[in-house]
Coordinates of C-alpha atoms in Angstrom, one line a residue:
Chain E
M1 CA 0.0 0.0 -0.1
N2 CA 1.5 3.3 -0.9
T3 CA 1.5 6.2 1.5
E4 CA -1.2 8.2 0.0
S5 CA -4.0 5.7 0.1
R6 CA -2.7 4.4 3.5
E7 CA -3.3 8.1 4.7
A8 CA -6.7 8.3 3.0
A9 CA -7.7 4.8 4.6
T10 CA -6.4 6.0 8.2
S11 CA -8.3 9.3 7.9
S12 CA -11.6 7.8 6.7
G13 CA -11.4 5.2 9.4
D14 CA -11.0 8.0 11.7
R15 CA -13.8 10.0 10.4
I16 CA -16.2 7.0 10.5
F17 CA -15.2 6.1 14.1
K18 CA -15.5 9.8 15.2
G19 CA -18.8 10.2 13.4
V20 CA -20.3 7.1 14.8
S21 CA -19.3 7.9 18.4
Y22 CA -20.5 11.4 18.0
F23 CA -24.0 10.2 16.6
F24 CA -24.6 8.1 19.9
A25 CA -23.5 11.0 22.0
I26 CA -25.9 13.2 20.3
S27 CA -28.5 10.6 20.5
V28 CA -28.8 11.2 24.2
M29 CA -29.8 14.9 23.5
C30 CA -32.2 13.6 20.8
L31 CA -33.7 11.0 23.1
M32 CA -34.1 13.6 26.0
G33 CA -36.0 15.9 23.5
L34 CA -37.9 13.3 22.0
V35 CA -39.3 12.2 25.4
V36 CA -40.4 15.7 26.1
L37 CA -42.0 16.0 22.6
V38 CA -43.8 12.7 22.6
L39 CA -45.2 13.1 26.2
F40 CA -46.4 16.7 25.2
K41 CA -48.0 15.3 22.0
E42 CA -49.8 12.6 24.0
S43 CA -51.0 14.8 26.6
L44 CA -52.3 17.5 24.3
P45 CA -56.0 16.3 24.5
S46 CA -55.8 16.7 28.4
I47 CA -53.9 20.0 28.2
Q48 CA -56.6 21.5 25.7
K49 CA -59.5 20.2 27.8
F50 CA -58.3 21.0 31.3
G51 CA -55.6 23.7 30.7
L52 CA -54.1 25.0 33.8
G53 CA -57.0 23.7 35.8
F54 CA -55.3 20.3 35.6
I55 CA -52.8 21.6 38.3
T56 CA -55.2 23.1 40.6
S57 CA -58.2 20.6 40.4
T58 CA -58.6 18.2 43.1
S59 CA -61.2 16.0 41.4
W60 CA -59.8 12.7 39.9
D61 CA -62.9 11.0 38.3
P62 CA -62.4 8.4 35.6
V63 CA -66.1 7.7 35.3
A64 CA -67.0 11.4 34.7
L65 CA -63.8 11.9 32.9
E66 CA -62.7 14.7 35.0
F67 CA -59.2 14.8 36.1
G68 CA -57.2 17.0 38.3
A69 CA -53.5 16.6 39.3
L70 CA -53.6 18.3 42.8
P71 CA -54.1 15.1 44.9
A72 CA -51.3 13.4 43.1
I73 CA -48.9 16.4 43.2
Y74 CA -49.8 17.0 46.8
G75 CA -49.0 13.3 47.8
T76 CA -45.6 13.5 45.9
V77 CA -44.5 16.5 47.5
V78 CA -45.6 15.6 50.9
T79 CA -43.9 12.0 50.9
S80 CA -40.7 13.5 49.4
I81 CA -40.6 16.0 51.9
I82 CA -41.0 13.5 54.8
A83 CA -38.3 11.5 53.2
I84 CA -36.0 14.3 53.2
V85 CA -36.6 15.3 56.8
I86 CA -35.9 11.6 57.8
A87 CA -33.2 10.9 55.5
L88 CA -31.2 14.2 56.1
P89 CA -29.8 13.9 59.6
I90 CA -29.1 10.2 59.2
S91 CA -27.4 10.6 56.1
I92 CA -25.2 13.2 57.4
G93 CA -24.6 11.2 60.7
I94 CA -23.4 8.2 58.3
A95 CA -21.2 10.5 56.2
I96 CA -19.7 11.8 59.4
F97 CA -19.2 8.4 60.6
L98 CA -17.5 7.1 57.5
T99 CA -15.2 10.2 57.0
E100 CA -14.3 11.4 60.5
M101 CA -15.0 8.5 63.1
A102 CA -14.8 4.9 61.7
P103 CA -11.6 3.1 62.3
T104 CA -10.0 2.2 58.5
S105 CA -11.0 -1.3 58.9
L106 CA -14.7 -0.5 59.3
K107 CA -14.9 2.3 56.7
G108 CA -14.9 0.0 53.7
P109 CA -17.4 -2.8 54.8
I110 CA -19.9 -0.2 56.1
G111 CA -19.6 2.0 53.2
V112 CA -20.4 -0.9 51.1
A113 CA -23.4 -2.1 53.2
I114 CA -24.8 1.4 52.9
E115 CA -24.4 1.4 49.1
L116 CA -25.8 -2.1 48.9
L117 CA -29.2 -0.4 50.2
A118 CA -29.0 1.6 47.0
S119 CA -28.8 -1.6 44.8
I120 CA -32.0 -3.3 46.1
P121 CA -34.8 -2.9 43.7
S122 CA -37.4 -0.5 44.3
I123 CA -40.1 -3.3 44.2
I124 CA -38.4 -5.3 46.9
Y125 CA -38.6 -2.2 49.2
G126 CA -42.3 -1.9 48.4
M127 CA -43.1 -5.5 48.9
W128 CA -41.1 -5.6 52.2
G129 CA -42.8 -2.3 53.3
L130 CA -46.3 -3.6 52.6
F131 CA -45.8 -7.0 54.2
I132 CA -43.4 -6.4 57.1
L133 CA -43.2 -2.8 57.8
S134 CA -46.7 -1.6 57.4
P135 CA -48.1 -4.2 59.9
L136 CA -45.5 -3.0 62.4
L137 CA -46.4 0.6 61.9
G138 CA -50.0 0.1 62.0
D139 CA -50.0 -2.0 65.1
Y140 CA -47.2 -0.3 67.3
V141 CA -45.9 3.1 65.9
E142 CA -48.9 4.8 64.6
P143 CA -51.3 3.9 67.6
F144 CA -48.4 5.6 69.8
I145 CA -48.1 8.8 67.5
I146 CA -51.8 9.1 67.6
D147 CA -52.1 8.8 71.3
H148 CA -49.4 11.2 72.0
F149 CA -49.2 13.7 69.1
G150 CA -52.9 13.1 67.7
F151 CA -53.8 16.8 68.8
I152 CA -51.7 17.9 66.0
P153 CA -53.7 17.6 62.8
L154 CA -50.8 16.2 60.9
F155 CA -50.9 12.9 63.2
D156 CA -54.9 12.5 63.6
G157 CA -56.1 9.7 61.9
A158 CA -56.6 5.8 61.9
P159 CA -53.5 3.5 62.3
L160 CA -53.7 1.9 58.8
G161 CA -50.0 1.2 58.4
I162 CA -50.2 2.6 54.8
G163 CA -50.5 6.1 53.9
M164 CA -48.0 9.1 53.2
L165 CA -46.0 8.8 56.5
P166 CA -45.3 5.0 55.9
A167 CA -44.5 5.8 52.1
G168 CA -42.1 8.7 53.2
F169 CA -40.4 6.5 55.6
I170 CA -39.6 3.7 53.1
L171 CA -38.4 6.6 50.8
A172 CA -36.2 7.8 53.2
I173 CA -34.4 4.4 53.6
M174 CA -34.2 4.4 49.9
I175 CA -32.6 7.9 49.4
I176 CA -30.3 7.5 52.5
P177 CA -27.4 5.7 50.3
F178 CA -27.5 8.5 47.7
I179 CA -27.4 11.3 50.1
S180 CA -24.9 10.1 52.4
S181 CA -22.5 9.0 49.5
V182 CA -22.6 12.6 48.0
S183 CA -22.2 14.1 51.4
R184 CA -19.2 11.8 52.3
D185 CA -17.4 12.6 48.8
V186 CA -17.9 16.4 50.0
F187 CA -16.6 15.9 53.4
L188 CA -13.5 14.2 52.0
M189 CA -12.8 17.3 50.0
V190 CA -12.4 19.3 53.0
P191 CA -8.7 20.4 53.3
S192 CA -7.1 18.6 56.3
I193 CA -5.1 21.6 57.0
L194 CA -8.4 23.2 58.1
K195 CA -9.2 20.5 60.3
E196 CA -5.9 20.2 61.7
S197 CA -6.0 23.9 62.7
G198 CA -9.3 23.3 64.3
Y199 CA -7.8 20.3 66.4
G200 CA -4.7 22.7 67.1
V201 CA -6.6 25.3 68.9
G202 CA -8.1 22.5 71.1
A203 CA -11.5 21.8 69.6
T204 CA -13.3 18.5 70.2
K205 CA -14.1 16.4 67.0
W206 CA -17.5 17.5 67.0
E207 CA -16.6 21.0 67.3
V208 CA -14.4 20.6 64.1
I209 CA -17.0 18.9 62.5
R210 CA -19.6 21.7 63.3
R211 CA -17.5 24.6 62.7
V212 CA -15.1 23.6 59.9
V213 CA -16.4 20.5 58.1
L214 CA -20.1 21.3 57.8
P215 CA -19.6 25.1 56.9
F216 CA -17.1 24.1 54.2
A217 CA -19.5 21.3 52.8
R218 CA -22.7 23.4 53.1
S219 CA -23.7 23.8 49.5
G220 CA -22.5 20.2 48.7
I221 CA -24.8 19.0 51.2
V222 CA -27.7 21.1 49.8
G223 CA -26.9 19.6 46.5
A224 CA -26.9 16.1 48.0
V225 CA -30.4 16.7 49.6
I226 CA -31.7 18.0 46.4
L227 CA -30.5 15.1 44.6
G228 CA -32.2 12.8 47.1
L229 CA -35.4 15.0 46.6
G230 CA -35.2 14.1 42.8
R231 CA -34.9 10.6 43.5
A232 CA -37.7 10.6 46.0
L233 CA -40.0 12.6 43.7
G234 CA -40.0 10.0 40.8
E235 CA -39.6 6.7 42.7
T236 CA -42.5 4.5 41.8
M237 CA -43.0 1.0 42.9
A238 CA -42.2 1.5 46.6
V239 CA -44.5 4.3 46.9
T240 CA -47.2 2.5 45.1
F241 CA -47.2 -0.2 47.6
M242 CA -47.1 2.0 50.6
I243 CA -49.3 5.1 49.9
G244 CA -52.6 3.4 49.9
N245 CA -53.8 4.8 46.5
S246 CA -56.6 7.2 47.3
P247 CA -57.1 10.2 45.2
D248 CA -57.6 12.6 48.3
I249 CA -56.0 15.4 49.9
S250 CA -55.8 15.0 53.7
L251 CA -53.9 16.8 56.2
S252 CA -53.1 13.9 58.2
L253 CA -49.9 12.3 57.2
L254 CA -51.3 8.8 58.5
D255 CA -54.0 8.8 55.8
P256 CA -54.0 7.1 52.5
A257 CA -53.2 9.4 49.5
T258 CA -51.8 8.9 46.2
S259 CA -48.6 10.4 44.3
I260 CA -47.9 11.0 40.5
S261 CA -45.9 7.9 40.2
A262 CA -48.3 5.7 41.8
T263 CA -51.2 7.1 39.8
L264 CA -49.0 6.2 36.6
A265 CA -48.3 2.7 38.0
N266 CA -51.8 1.8 38.9
E267 CA -54.0 3.3 36.5
F268 CA -52.1 3.4 33.2
T269 CA -53.0 0.0 31.9
E270 CA -56.7 0.6 33.1
A271 CA -57.2 3.9 31.2
D272 CA -60.0 3.0 28.9
H273 CA -60.7 6.4 27.4
P274 CA -58.3 8.6 25.3
L275 CA -58.8 11.5 27.6
Y276 CA -58.1 9.4 30.7
L277 CA -54.9 8.2 29.1
S278 CA -54.0 11.5 28.0
S279 CA -54.3 12.9 31.6
I280 CA -52.1 10.2 32.9
V281 CA -49.4 10.9 30.4
E282 CA -49.7 14.6 31.4
L283 CA -48.9 13.6 34.9
G284 CA -46.0 11.7 33.5
L285 CA -44.8 14.6 31.6
M286 CA -45.1 17.0 34.8
L287 CA -43.2 14.5 36.8
F288 CA -40.3 14.4 34.2
I289 CA -40.1 18.2 34.0
I290 CA -40.2 18.5 37.8
T291 CA -37.3 15.8 38.4
F292 CA -35.3 17.2 35.7
V293 CA -35.3 20.9 37.2
V294 CA -34.6 19.5 40.7
L295 CA -31.8 17.1 39.5
A296 CA -30.3 19.8 37.3
I297 CA -30.2 22.1 40.2
A298 CA -28.5 19.3 42.4
K299 CA -26.0 18.7 39.7
L300 CA -24.9 22.4 39.6
M301 CA -24.7 22.5 43.3
T302 CA -22.4 19.6 43.5
R303 CA -20.4 20.2 40.7
R304 CA -17.6 22.2 42.2
Y305 CA -17.0 19.4 44.6
E306 CA -16.1 16.9 41.8
K307 CA -12.7 15.3 41.9
R308 CA -10.7 16.7 39.0
Chain R
M1 CA -13.7 25.9 83.8
N2 CA -13.7 22.3 84.5
L3 CA -17.4 22.1 83.9
H4 CA -17.3 24.0 80.7
Y5 CA -14.7 21.4 79.6
L6 CA -16.8 18.5 80.6
R7 CA -19.7 20.0 78.8
R8 CA -18.1 20.1 75.6
K9 CA -16.6 16.6 75.9
L10 CA -20.3 15.4 76.8
V11 CA -21.7 17.3 73.6
N12 CA -18.7 15.7 71.7
Y13 CA -19.7 12.2 72.6
V14 CA -23.3 12.6 72.3
A15 CA -23.0 13.9 68.6
L16 CA -20.5 11.1 67.8
G17 CA -22.7 8.5 69.4
I18 CA -25.6 9.9 67.1
S19 CA -23.7 9.6 64.2
L20 CA -22.5 6.1 65.0
L21 CA -26.4 5.3 65.5
S22 CA -27.1 6.7 62.0
A23 CA -24.8 4.2 60.4
V24 CA -26.3 1.4 62.7
F25 CA -29.7 2.3 61.5
G26 CA -28.7 1.9 57.8
I27 CA -27.0 -1.2 58.3
V28 CA -30.1 -2.5 60.4
F29 CA -32.5 -2.0 57.7
L30 CA -30.3 -3.5 55.1
C31 CA -30.0 -6.7 57.2
W32 CA -33.7 -6.6 58.0
I33 CA -34.9 -6.4 54.5
L34 CA -32.3 -9.0 53.3
K35 CA -33.3 -11.5 56.2
D36 CA -37.0 -11.2 55.5
V37 CA -36.4 -11.7 51.7
L38 CA -34.2 -14.8 52.6
V39 CA -36.5 -16.4 55.1
L40 CA -39.8 -15.7 53.3
G41 CA -38.4 -16.4 49.8
L42 CA -36.5 -19.6 50.5
P43 CA -39.4 -21.9 51.1
A44 CA -40.9 -20.9 47.6
L45 CA -37.6 -21.9 45.6
N46 CA -38.5 -25.5 44.7
T47 CA -38.3 -27.5 41.5
S48 CA -41.8 -26.2 40.3
F49 CA -40.9 -22.6 41.0
F50 CA -38.1 -22.8 38.4
T51 CA -39.6 -25.1 35.7
E52 CA -43.5 -24.6 35.7
L53 CA -45.7 -21.9 34.2
P54 CA -47.8 -19.8 36.9
A55 CA -51.0 -21.7 38.2
P56 CA -54.4 -20.1 38.5
P57 CA -55.1 -18.7 42.0
G58 CA -56.0 -21.4 44.6
M59 CA -54.1 -24.1 42.7
E60 CA -51.1 -25.8 44.5
G61 CA -47.8 -25.5 42.8
G62 CA -47.0 -23.4 39.7
G63 CA -43.8 -21.6 39.0
V64 CA -42.2 -18.6 37.4
A65 CA -40.1 -20.2 34.7
N66 CA -41.6 -18.1 31.9
A67 CA -40.8 -14.9 34.0
I68 CA -37.2 -15.8 34.7
V69 CA -36.7 -16.5 31.0
G70 CA -38.5 -13.4 30.1
T71 CA -36.4 -11.3 32.6
I72 CA -33.4 -12.9 30.9
M73 CA -34.5 -12.1 27.4
I74 CA -35.5 -8.6 28.0
T75 CA -32.3 -7.9 29.9
V76 CA -30.0 -9.6 27.3
I77 CA -31.8 -7.5 24.4
A78 CA -31.5 -4.3 26.4
T79 CA -27.9 -4.9 27.0
V80 CA -27.2 -5.6 23.4
V81 CA -28.7 -2.3 22.3
G82 CA -27.7 -0.1 25.4
V83 CA -24.2 -1.0 26.1
P84 CA -22.5 -0.5 22.7
A85 CA -24.4 2.7 22.1
G86 CA -23.3 3.8 25.6
I87 CA -19.7 2.9 25.2
L88 CA -19.4 4.6 21.8
A89 CA -21.0 7.9 23.2
G90 CA -18.8 7.4 26.2
T91 CA -15.9 7.2 23.8
Y92 CA -16.6 10.3 22.1
L93 CA -16.7 12.2 25.4
S94 CA -13.4 10.7 26.6
E95 CA -11.4 10.5 23.3
F96 CA -12.8 13.3 20.9
G97 CA -15.3 15.6 22.5
R98 CA -13.3 16.1 25.8
K99 CA -13.9 19.8 26.7
S100 CA -16.3 20.4 23.8
R101 CA -19.7 22.1 24.4
V102 CA -21.4 19.0 23.1
A103 CA -19.6 16.9 25.4
S104 CA -20.4 18.9 28.3
A105 CA -23.9 19.0 27.4
V106 CA -24.1 15.2 27.1
R107 CA -22.3 14.6 30.3
F108 CA -24.9 17.0 32.2
L109 CA -27.7 15.3 30.6
S110 CA -26.6 11.8 31.3
D111 CA -26.0 12.6 34.8
I112 CA -29.6 13.8 35.2
L113 CA -31.1 10.9 33.1
V114 CA -29.4 8.4 35.6
S115 CA -31.6 9.7 38.3
A116 CA -34.7 10.6 36.3
P117 CA -37.9 8.5 37.1
S118 CA -38.0 5.3 35.1
I119 CA -41.7 5.0 34.9
V120 CA -41.6 8.1 32.6
V121 CA -39.3 6.0 30.0
G122 CA -42.2 3.4 30.3
I123 CA -44.7 5.8 29.2
F124 CA -42.3 7.2 26.6
V125 CA -41.9 3.7 25.1
Y126 CA -45.6 2.9 25.3
A127 CA -46.6 6.2 23.3
L128 CA -43.5 5.6 20.7
L129 CA -44.0 1.6 20.2
V130 CA -46.9 0.1 22.0
G131 CA -49.4 2.3 20.6
P132 CA -48.3 2.2 17.1
M133 CA -47.6 -1.6 17.1
G134 CA -51.1 -2.4 18.5
G135 CA -50.0 -4.3 21.8
F136 CA -47.4 -4.7 24.5
S137 CA -44.3 -6.6 23.4
L138 CA -40.8 -7.9 24.5
L139 CA -39.3 -5.3 22.1
A140 CA -41.0 -2.5 24.0
G141 CA -39.7 -3.6 27.4
S142 CA -36.3 -4.2 26.2
L143 CA -36.0 -0.8 24.5
A144 CA -37.2 0.9 27.8
L145 CA -34.6 -0.9 29.7
A146 CA -32.0 0.0 27.1
I147 CA -32.9 3.7 27.4
I148 CA -32.6 3.6 31.2
M149 CA -29.2 1.8 30.7
L150 CA -27.8 4.3 28.4
P151 CA -26.7 7.3 30.6
V152 CA -25.2 4.8 33.1
V153 CA -23.2 3.2 30.7
I154 CA -22.1 6.3 29.0
R155 CA -21.0 8.0 32.3
T156 CA -19.1 4.8 33.6
S157 CA -17.4 4.0 30.3
E158 CA -16.2 7.7 30.0
E159 CA -14.7 7.7 33.6
M160 CA -13.1 4.3 32.9
L161 CA -11.6 5.4 29.5
K162 CA -10.1 8.6 31.1
L163 CA -8.2 6.4 33.6
V164 CA -6.0 5.2 30.7
P165 CA -3.0 7.7 30.7
D166 CA -2.6 10.1 27.8
S167 CA 1.0 8.9 27.5
T168 CA -0.3 5.5 26.4
R169 CA -2.4 7.0 23.7
E170 CA 0.5 9.3 22.6
A171 CA 2.7 6.3 22.5
A172 CA 0.4 4.4 20.3
L173 CA -0.1 7.6 17.9
A174 CA 3.6 8.0 17.6
L175 CA 4.0 4.6 16.2
G176 CA 1.7 5.8 13.3
A177 CA -1.5 4.1 14.4
P178 CA -4.5 5.8 13.4
Q179 CA -6.8 7.2 16.2
W180 CA -9.5 4.7 15.9
R181 CA -7.2 1.9 16.2
V182 CA -5.6 3.3 19.3
T183 CA -8.9 3.7 20.8
V184 CA -10.1 0.2 20.0
Q185 CA -6.6 -1.6 20.5
V186 CA -5.1 0.5 23.1
V187 CA -7.5 2.5 25.0
Y188 CA -10.3 -0.2 25.4
R189 CA -8.0 -2.8 26.3
G190 CA -6.5 -0.6 29.1
A191 CA -9.9 0.3 30.3
L192 CA -11.5 -3.2 29.8
R193 CA -11.7 -4.2 33.3
G194 CA -13.3 -1.0 34.5
M195 CA -15.8 -1.2 31.6
V196 CA -16.8 -4.6 32.2
T197 CA -17.6 -3.7 35.8
G198 CA -19.6 -0.7 34.8
V199 CA -21.6 -2.6 32.4
M200 CA -22.2 -5.4 35.0
L201 CA -23.6 -2.8 37.4
A202 CA -25.7 -1.2 34.8
V203 CA -27.2 -4.6 33.7
A204 CA -27.8 -5.6 37.3
R205 CA -29.7 -2.3 37.8
V206 CA -32.0 -2.6 35.0
S207 CA -32.8 -6.1 35.6
G208 CA -34.3 -5.0 38.9
E209 CA -36.5 -2.3 37.3
T210 CA -40.2 -2.8 37.4
A211 CA -42.1 0.5 36.6
P212 CA -40.9 0.9 32.9
L213 CA -42.0 -2.8 32.1
L214 CA -45.5 -2.2 33.5
F215 CA -46.6 -0.7 30.2
T216 CA -44.0 -2.1 27.7
S217 CA -43.5 -5.9 28.1
F218 CA -46.5 -6.0 30.4
N219 CA -47.0 -9.7 31.5
N220 CA -47.8 -13.1 30.1
T221 CA -49.0 -16.3 31.9
F222 CA -47.6 -18.3 29.2
W223 CA -44.1 -18.8 27.4
N224 CA -43.1 -16.3 24.8
F225 CA -40.1 -16.0 22.6
S226 CA -41.8 -13.5 20.0
L227 CA -40.4 -9.9 19.9
T228 CA -43.8 -8.7 19.3
E229 CA -45.7 -10.4 22.1
P230 CA -46.2 -9.4 25.8
T231 CA -43.6 -11.1 28.0
A232 CA -43.7 -12.1 31.8
S233 CA -40.8 -10.8 33.9
L234 CA -40.0 -11.5 37.5
T235 CA -40.3 -8.0 38.6
V236 CA -43.9 -7.4 37.1
T237 CA -44.8 -10.8 38.5
I238 CA -43.7 -9.6 41.9
F239 CA -45.8 -6.5 41.7
N240 CA -48.9 -8.7 40.5
Y241 CA -48.5 -11.3 42.9
A242 CA -47.8 -9.3 45.9
M243 CA -50.9 -7.0 45.2
A244 CA -53.2 -10.2 44.8
P245 CA -55.0 -11.5 47.8
Y246 CA -53.8 -15.0 47.6
E247 CA -51.3 -16.4 50.3
E248 CA -49.6 -18.9 47.5
W249 CA -49.0 -16.2 45.3
H250 CA -47.3 -14.2 48.0
S251 CA -45.0 -16.9 48.7
I252 CA -44.1 -17.1 45.0
A253 CA -43.6 -13.2 45.1
W254 CA -41.0 -13.6 48.1
G255 CA -39.0 -16.3 45.9
A256 CA -38.9 -14.0 42.9
A257 CA -37.8 -11.2 45.3
L258 CA -35.1 -13.5 46.8
L259 CA -33.8 -14.3 43.4
I260 CA -33.7 -10.9 42.0
T261 CA -32.1 -9.4 45.2
A262 CA -29.5 -12.4 45.4
M263 CA -28.5 -11.9 41.9
L264 CA -28.3 -8.1 42.2
L265 CA -26.2 -8.2 45.4
V266 CA -23.8 -11.0 44.0
V267 CA -23.3 -8.8 40.9
T268 CA -22.7 -5.5 42.9
L269 CA -20.3 -7.2 45.2
L270 CA -18.4 -8.8 42.3
A271 CA -18.1 -5.5 40.5
R272 CA -16.8 -3.9 43.8
F273 CA -14.1 -6.7 43.9
F274 CA -13.4 -6.6 40.3
A275 CA -12.9 -2.7 40.5
R276 CA -10.7 -3.2 43.5
G277 CA -8.5 -5.7 41.7
R278 CA -8.0 -2.9 39.0
S279 CA -6.4 -0.3 41.4
T280 CA -4.0 -2.5 43.0
G281 CA -2.9 -3.8 39.8

């Protein structure tokens, strides 16, 4: 082969390879755009029929073909907030334990154990929650809450073991690995010279953590929490099992409710009318846009802690 | 003075104790869930579980053989579609794009899509494929999982390819090899171990997915090997069986849960072990 044709072969090979890999890289963006486009097109009938009222209406009535998303949005938001409130302190505790406290021999195994929590599929959490956790909550925990805190409207209700609080609790266990692993990475970025100067002036370990590590890591932790929020908002199977699936808005966290994802999972294949289906797809579109925005914010906030 | 010192020490121990308890909390739930899945799932794993088709409610016996095969088929097809696409996209980010705007946009989107709700992908594939094709299908389920797998594979393969030192690339280029050969024969080879690990994790992750399969591959009480017919999967079977009011079905659901969980844990631990082998050489 002479030099010229060999060079030509080389450069065309390069061009093809680069072109193909570019195509697949671009395909992610196209896919993303296509998802939004397709969902929007499918939800057009519902958007045209209900307009903005879809978001504010509380009626979800497949028989009368009246659909409002407020109960589902309410359930999604409330369960996610419960999940964050429970998961945040525990995740920070785990991150502190793994970075500042645990002896080296324990760091690995405990870190792996927490990460394994993330690898258990959502459906297993849901099933375990329904059959094991929910009876326990209904028999022991919720009666206790009702007896002692029942005067607060949030905890006034019947001890069913399913509802927004149980769903939020399962969600909390599911997002702990994500929040704690991001927080741990952020804590590891704190320069040791800062911590050492803390110890140098006689601070205790907790004082160093509170006055040096946490302030340094603040925006990273906020990012981690928002990431956890994004996960919790879109989590489907576990919530479907635990939330009770009733399209009502109730102040009590012990009452059954529904969420966007649970409505999708339960009713999508039952939708027997184009408008019904279209309304469900519109719920899906809303969920996608909300989680996208939340996750994008989380990504931007944790970006500066990434290892270079 | 002394009292002040004592108080600080006390606060220190209380705070550290709470952080210890948090770690214990996580581990307790992990062990608790695994214990229940094992104890309740093990009795269901008998010969008929692995060899028979589902039995109607109330009947003794019956298994989930079709769902096991279904899950394997869906996952394999998803892997065949998703992994090469993801690796090539990852290659662009690591070898060609690097700091280009396209590359950083793709990175950003992939990171978000990794955590995006998988049920939305199910709806997307439903609208794209199930509606026009006139029914649920094995193909639709596989496509949904391939889409979910894509961003995971892109990000891990990029990370792994980046670990190959630039001097290796330059050495190969200096020998006169075209860039595509450098990538395929030198860079891929150097990153092989890490990429295999990443792919294993991605495959394991999607094989536990339920939500995107509910309206794509749906369910089937019989065998199916056709791309265009509904197909049973372990996860959807768990969903249907656990929601049903029959004791025998619950037991089979626990068995299926044990199967999926055990497989996922083994793969995750293997992948970790594999990845550790890489860093120590």
